[in-house]
Amino acid sequence: MFVFFIAIINSSALAQAPSTDVYLFDYKLGGDEVELSNPKLLSHFNDGGYNNQPSFFEDDLLYLSSNYKGENNTEIYSLDLRSNKLIRVTKTTQSEYSPTKMPDGKHFSVIRQKNTQPMDQHLWQYPLDRSGEGQAIIEDLTNVGYHCWVGPYKVIMFLVDDPNKMVEYNIATGDQEIIANDIGRSLHRRGNVLYYLEKVSRKFWYIKAYNFVYNTVEVVTQALREKEDFAITEDGTFLMSSGAFLFAFSPDKDKTWRKVVDLKEYGLSNVSRIALTNNKIAMVNESK
């Protein structure tokens, strides 16, 4: 069932972040520097709640997961960053996570969770125009954790298992192939390459590049200690956070991660997920 809820986003200076919140900045790359400006708290409508998994559908349109006003279920909301309007996109008996725009430009996909024990987490799709209640994309997989589209019919998924697996799945044929084990939750596509994090051991985690056309895997760099969230800028620079600091790594010129921004200046102390568009960056700050 789809409903509409509209509110005005307060774009004042950042307040102290309760629980899990989403913040927005303009950003610019210059040489070895990353410059942030125009900070905004986007999730004040749900102070103290769960606000997470931001995803840019357009440069000025951000989707996220939120349990608005302490509801039991996590639903999907969209934020128009130009008009400062919030729209509630879903209202269902299940929880929805990880909103992702699909390659057809007409739908978005989510992880729809009915139960945690026994696990019941499906890859689901909804029409972007909110004209229907959507449907399961893959009926027989109930342990989908995260996902990234690499083509109209191909999706790469994090499957919750022991160990967790990265699987490439063809929704047209039902064919699937295990690509890696013990992966992290960040999955990012650039061209013919899917970037992911693999936990090779308890101490060593690596960002890797999987070319899904030639079926090759290369190591990009070692990740920051026990951190699995990363993002990639238009010029191929990798961004990760650790505590209150933002780090950058450029494969063509860096040998190690560079500390580029002290996020304490903006009241952030524990940043996890990062989402990027051409000139904007959204970050999730978690309370410790």
Tab-separated table of C-alpha atoms in Angstrom:
chain	number	residue	atom	x	y	z
A	1	MET	CA	0.000	0.000	0.000
A	2	PHE	CA	1.371	3.413	-0.929
A	3	VAL	CA	0.638	6.632	0.923
A	4	PHE	CA	1.935	10.169	0.660
A	5	PHE	CA	3.270	12.182	3.556
A	6	ILE	CA	4.792	15.600	2.968
A	7	ALA	CA	6.856	17.651	5.398
A	8	ILE	CA	9.346	20.483	5.232
A	9	ILE	CA	13.014	19.673	5.842
A	10	ASN	CA	14.828	21.989	8.196
A	11	SER	CA	18.102	23.033	6.557
A	12	SER	CA	19.579	24.761	9.579
A	13	ALA	CA	23.016	23.989	10.987
A	14	LEU	CA	23.668	20.492	12.239
A	15	ALA	CA	22.294	19.566	15.610
A	16	GLN	CA	23.629	16.909	17.908
A	17	ALA	CA	22.886	13.615	16.184
A	18	PRO	CA	20.614	11.220	18.092
A	19	SER	CA	20.624	7.500	17.310
A	20	THR	CA	21.118	7.134	13.516
A	21	ASP	CA	20.838	10.217	11.318
A	22	VAL	CA	21.491	11.231	7.726
A	23	TYR	CA	23.455	14.373	6.891
A	24	LEU	CA	23.978	16.072	3.556
A	25	PHE	CA	26.935	18.147	2.315
A	26	ASP	CA	28.049	19.683	-0.907
A	27	TYR	CA	31.515	18.355	-1.686
A	28	LYS	CA	34.360	19.214	-4.025
A	29	LEU	CA	37.588	17.427	-4.861
A	30	GLY	CA	40.694	19.531	-5.288
A	31	GLY	CA	44.109	17.912	-5.602
A	32	ASP	CA	44.493	15.796	-2.488
A	33	GLU	CA	41.724	17.615	-0.631
A	34	VAL	CA	38.027	16.946	-0.117
A	35	GLU	CA	36.064	20.086	0.728
A	36	LEU	CA	32.676	19.894	2.454
A	37	SER	CA	30.169	22.744	2.654
A	38	ASN	CA	26.476	23.549	3.275
A	39	PRO	CA	25.813	20.934	5.984
A	40	LYS	CA	22.196	19.859	6.501
A	41	LEU	CA	20.517	17.413	8.838
A	42	LEU	CA	18.002	15.521	6.692
A	43	SER	CA	16.424	13.202	9.250
A	44	HIS	CA	15.186	15.630	11.909
A	45	PHE	CA	11.653	14.382	11.137
A	46	ASN	CA	12.573	11.173	12.982
A	47	ASP	CA	14.793	12.331	15.829
A	48	GLY	CA	16.058	9.437	17.907
A	49	GLY	CA	14.995	6.845	15.366
A	50	TYR	CA	16.511	4.704	12.646
A	51	ASN	CA	17.413	6.695	9.528
A	52	ASN	CA	19.788	4.913	7.217
A	53	GLN	CA	20.841	3.577	3.803
A	54	PRO	CA	20.641	6.822	1.789
A	55	SER	CA	20.605	6.353	-1.984
A	56	PHE	CA	20.651	9.077	-4.639
A	57	PHE	CA	18.085	8.361	-7.357
A	58	GLU	CA	18.917	11.723	-8.954
A	59	ASP	CA	21.281	14.541	-8.024
A	60	ASP	CA	18.532	16.207	-5.979
A	61	LEU	CA	16.459	13.173	-5.006
A	62	LEU	CA	17.498	10.979	-2.087
A	63	TYR	CA	15.748	7.828	-0.853
A	64	LEU	CA	16.334	6.350	2.616
A	65	SER	CA	14.998	3.851	5.154
A	66	SER	CA	13.348	5.142	8.323
A	67	ASN	CA	11.121	3.969	11.188
A	68	TYR	CA	9.175	7.236	11.342
A	69	LYS	CA	7.841	8.154	14.802
A	70	GLY	CA	9.017	4.902	16.328
A	71	GLU	CA	6.961	2.626	14.097
A	72	ASN	CA	7.791	-1.070	14.280
A	73	ASN	CA	8.417	-1.265	10.537
A	74	THR	CA	11.115	0.488	8.577
A	75	GLU	CA	9.699	2.195	5.487
A	76	ILE	CA	11.072	4.035	2.462
A	77	TYR	CA	11.027	7.836	2.220
A	78	SER	CA	12.123	10.174	-0.544
A	79	LEU	CA	13.658	13.615	-0.021
A	80	ASP	CA	13.458	16.266	-2.717
A	81	LEU	CA	16.597	18.276	-1.980
A	82	ARG	CA	15.488	21.254	-4.085
A	83	SER	CA	12.010	21.794	-2.651
A	84	ASN	CA	12.929	20.449	0.816
A	85	LYS	CA	9.969	18.061	0.794
A	86	LEU	CA	9.761	14.646	2.369
A	87	ILE	CA	7.442	11.999	0.901
A	88	ARG	CA	6.610	8.707	2.508
A	89	VAL	CA	6.813	6.126	-0.279
A	90	THR	CA	5.778	2.840	1.381
A	91	LYS	CA	3.532	1.745	4.200
A	92	THR	CA	3.445	-2.028	4.512
A	93	THR	CA	3.282	-4.766	7.124
A	94	GLN	CA	6.910	-5.636	6.354
A	95	SER	CA	10.089	-3.565	6.663
A	96	GLU	CA	11.907	-2.227	3.612
A	97	TYR	CA	15.623	-1.448	3.417
A	98	SER	CA	18.286	-0.463	0.869
A	99	PRO	CA	16.248	1.484	-1.730
A	100	THR	CA	17.986	1.215	-5.105
A	101	LYS	CA	16.959	2.649	-8.474
A	102	MET	CA	16.634	-0.154	-11.026
A	103	PRO	CA	18.178	-0.088	-14.519
A	104	ASP	CA	14.796	0.203	-16.270
A	105	GLY	CA	14.270	3.652	-14.735
A	106	LYS	CA	10.687	2.711	-13.837
A	107	HIS	CA	11.162	0.754	-10.616
A	108	PHE	CA	13.206	0.716	-7.452
A	109	SER	CA	14.272	-2.353	-5.523
A	110	VAL	CA	14.481	-2.943	-1.781
A	111	ILE	CA	15.221	-5.689	0.688
A	112	ARG	CA	11.819	-6.539	2.127
A	113	GLN	CA	12.013	-8.169	5.533
A	114	LYS	CA	9.136	-10.089	7.050
A	115	ASN	CA	10.960	-12.107	9.710
A	116	THR	CA	14.447	-12.313	11.131
A	117	GLN	CA	14.013	-15.744	12.739
A	118	PRO	CA	13.474	-17.682	10.585
A	119	MET	CA	15.007	-15.328	8.075
A	120	ASP	CA	12.627	-14.005	5.432
A	121	GLN	CA	14.321	-11.248	3.422
A	122	HIS	CA	13.365	-10.907	-0.231
A	123	LEU	CA	14.589	-8.777	-3.099
A	124	TRP	CA	11.464	-6.794	-3.965
A	125	GLN	CA	10.538	-4.121	-6.499
A	126	TYR	CA	8.112	-1.181	-6.517
A	127	PRO	CA	7.104	1.150	-9.359
A	128	LEU	CA	8.662	4.605	-9.041
A	129	ASP	CA	5.322	6.218	-9.873
A	130	ARG	CA	3.752	4.444	-6.856
A	131	SER	CA	1.073	2.905	-9.057
A	132	GLY	CA	1.122	-0.519	-7.390
A	133	GLU	CA	2.187	-2.606	-4.427
A	134	GLY	CA	5.162	-4.201	-6.141
A	135	GLN	CA	6.282	-7.799	-6.250
A	136	ALA	CA	9.091	-10.168	-5.346
A	137	ILE	CA	11.903	-10.209	-7.900
A	138	ILE	CA	13.280	-13.574	-6.780
A	139	GLU	CA	10.768	-15.829	-5.021
A	140	ASP	CA	13.057	-18.580	-3.740
A	141	LEU	CA	15.787	-16.511	-2.043
A	142	THR	CA	14.865	-15.497	1.498
A	143	ASN	CA	18.300	-14.488	2.797
A	144	VAL	CA	19.113	-11.399	0.716
A	145	GLY	CA	21.016	-8.807	2.728
A	146	TYR	CA	22.191	-6.195	0.191
A	147	HIS	CA	22.219	-5.825	-3.581
A	148	CYS	CA	23.560	-3.896	-6.579
A	149	TRP	CA	22.277	-3.992	-10.176
A	150	VAL	CA	24.897	-4.630	-12.869
A	151	GLY	CA	22.503	-4.894	-15.822
A	152	PRO	CA	18.803	-5.032	-16.710
A	153	TYR	CA	18.611	-8.694	-15.670
A	154	LYS	CA	21.688	-9.160	-13.506
A	155	VAL	CA	21.987	-8.318	-9.847
A	156	ILE	CA	24.822	-8.990	-7.415
A	157	MET	CA	23.669	-9.809	-3.911
A	158	PHE	CA	25.045	-10.230	-0.416
A	159	LEU	CA	23.405	-13.431	0.828
A	160	VAL	CA	23.288	-13.930	4.591
A	161	ASP	CA	24.879	-17.293	5.228
A	162	ASP	CA	27.768	-18.934	7.048
A	163	PRO	CA	29.895	-17.557	5.546
A	164	ASN	CA	28.100	-14.640	3.872
A	165	LYS	CA	28.284	-14.919	0.094
A	166	MET	CA	28.410	-12.579	-2.905
A	167	VAL	CA	26.267	-14.062	-5.669
A	168	GLU	CA	25.699	-12.914	-9.248
A	169	TYR	CA	22.109	-13.719	-10.245
A	170	ASN	CA	20.364	-13.573	-13.615
A	171	ILE	CA	16.684	-12.848	-12.960
A	172	ALA	CA	15.724	-13.846	-16.523
A	173	THR	CA	17.204	-17.346	-16.358
A	174	GLY	CA	17.538	-18.023	-12.629
A	175	ASP	CA	21.255	-18.777	-13.070
A	176	GLN	CA	23.455	-17.838	-10.134
A	177	GLU	CA	27.160	-17.965	-9.375
A	178	ILE	CA	29.051	-17.474	-6.124
A	179	ILE	CA	31.780	-14.861	-6.647
A	180	ALA	CA	33.193	-14.410	-3.129
A	181	ASN	CA	32.684	-15.278	0.541
A	182	ASP	CA	32.894	-13.253	3.741
A	183	ILE	CA	32.055	-9.974	2.050
A	184	GLY	CA	31.000	-6.618	3.486
A	185	ARG	CA	27.751	-4.772	2.874
A	186	SER	CA	29.084	-2.143	0.426
A	187	LEU	CA	28.501	-2.974	-3.254
A	188	HIS	CA	29.231	-0.328	-5.903
A	189	ARG	CA	29.184	-0.530	-9.682
A	190	ARG	CA	31.349	1.571	-12.009
A	191	GLY	CA	31.175	0.570	-15.664
A	192	ASN	CA	31.851	-3.159	-15.970
A	193	VAL	CA	33.264	-3.447	-12.460
A	194	LEU	CA	31.592	-4.225	-9.151
A	195	TYR	CA	33.552	-3.047	-6.108
A	196	TYR	CA	33.093	-4.872	-2.825
A	197	LEU	CA	34.878	-5.579	0.441
A	198	GLU	CA	36.151	-9.036	1.333
A	199	LYS	CA	37.081	-9.996	4.885
A	200	VAL	CA	40.059	-12.222	4.111
A	201	SER	CA	40.833	-12.677	7.801
A	202	ARG	CA	39.873	-11.119	11.101
A	203	LYS	CA	42.638	-8.548	10.664
A	204	PHE	CA	42.802	-7.998	6.901
A	205	TRP	CA	39.863	-6.623	4.937
A	206	TYR	CA	40.337	-5.636	1.286
A	207	ILE	CA	38.382	-3.634	-1.252
A	208	LYS	CA	38.260	-5.679	-4.452
A	209	ALA	CA	37.173	-5.104	-8.048
A	210	TYR	CA	35.125	-7.781	-9.829
A	211	ASN	CA	34.893	-7.353	-13.610
A	212	PHE	CA	31.593	-9.106	-14.354
A	213	VAL	CA	32.223	-9.111	-18.104
A	214	TYR	CA	35.605	-10.883	-17.987
A	215	ASN	CA	35.069	-12.626	-14.618
A	216	THR	CA	38.291	-11.301	-13.100
A	217	VAL	CA	38.994	-10.041	-9.579
A	218	GLU	CA	41.688	-7.576	-8.509
A	219	VAL	CA	42.641	-6.099	-5.152
A	220	VAL	CA	42.241	-2.323	-4.954
A	221	THR	CA	43.581	-1.688	-1.462
A	222	GLN	CA	43.351	-2.776	2.146
A	223	ALA	CA	40.351	-1.230	3.865
A	224	LEU	CA	40.509	0.814	7.042
A	225	ARG	CA	40.669	-1.376	10.140
A	226	GLU	CA	37.300	-3.095	10.730
A	227	LYS	CA	35.431	-0.655	8.457
A	228	GLU	CA	33.294	-1.940	5.580
A	229	ASP	CA	31.428	1.105	4.233
A	230	PHE	CA	32.926	2.979	1.303
A	231	ALA	CA	31.908	5.097	-1.674
A	232	ILE	CA	33.564	6.049	-4.985
A	233	THR	CA	33.667	9.538	-6.497
A	234	GLU	CA	33.304	10.341	-10.198
A	235	ASP	CA	37.098	10.468	-10.641
A	236	GLY	CA	37.592	7.059	-9.001
A	237	THR	CA	38.628	8.224	-5.529
A	238	PHE	CA	37.529	5.910	-2.723
A	239	LEU	CA	36.101	7.410	0.477
A	240	MET	CA	35.840	5.671	3.836
A	241	SER	CA	35.241	6.894	7.353
A	242	SER	CA	36.656	5.877	10.686
A	243	GLY	CA	35.197	7.493	13.758
A	244	ALA	CA	35.046	11.226	13.142
A	245	PHE	CA	37.406	11.279	10.162
A	246	LEU	CA	36.870	10.935	6.427
A	247	PHE	CA	39.654	9.234	4.472
A	248	ALA	CA	40.399	9.150	0.744
A	249	PHE	CA	42.343	6.764	-1.472
A	250	SER	CA	43.146	7.315	-5.164
A	251	PRO	CA	44.413	4.050	-6.733
A	252	ASP	CA	46.476	5.821	-9.376
A	253	LYS	CA	48.537	7.886	-6.928
A	254	ASP	CA	48.094	6.749	-3.312
A	255	LYS	CA	49.792	3.940	-1.442
A	256	THR	CA	47.703	4.355	1.684
A	257	TRP	CA	44.587	6.141	2.913
A	258	ARG	CA	44.739	9.922	3.409
A	259	LYS	CA	42.876	11.678	6.233
A	260	VAL	CA	40.994	14.475	4.430
A	261	VAL	CA	38.201	15.776	6.704
A	262	ASP	CA	37.747	16.058	10.465
A	263	LEU	CA	34.007	15.494	10.816
A	264	LYS	CA	33.952	16.618	14.451
A	265	GLU	CA	33.727	20.124	13.011
A	266	TYR	CA	30.191	19.214	11.962
A	267	GLY	CA	29.249	17.339	15.126
A	268	LEU	CA	29.737	13.877	13.615
A	269	SER	CA	31.623	11.256	15.567
A	270	ASN	CA	30.755	7.828	14.170
A	271	VAL	CA	30.052	7.906	10.422
A	272	SER	CA	29.228	4.631	8.675
A	273	ARG	CA	27.441	4.575	5.303
A	274	ILE	CA	28.305	7.108	2.605
A	275	ALA	CA	26.333	7.882	-0.576
A	276	LEU	CA	27.539	10.116	-3.408
A	277	THR	CA	26.222	11.950	-6.397
A	278	ASN	CA	27.999	14.454	-8.663
A	279	ASN	CA	28.466	17.168	-6.050
A	280	LYS	CA	26.641	15.960	-2.947
A	281	ILE	CA	27.530	13.482	-0.237
A	282	ALA	CA	25.172	11.906	2.293
A	283	MET	CA	26.549	10.338	5.459
A	284	VAL	CA	24.990	8.267	8.196
A	285	ASN	CA	26.103	9.066	11.730
A	286	GLU	CA	25.526	6.378	14.353
A	287	SER	CA	25.371	6.989	18.085
A	288	LYS	CA	27.899	4.920	19.991
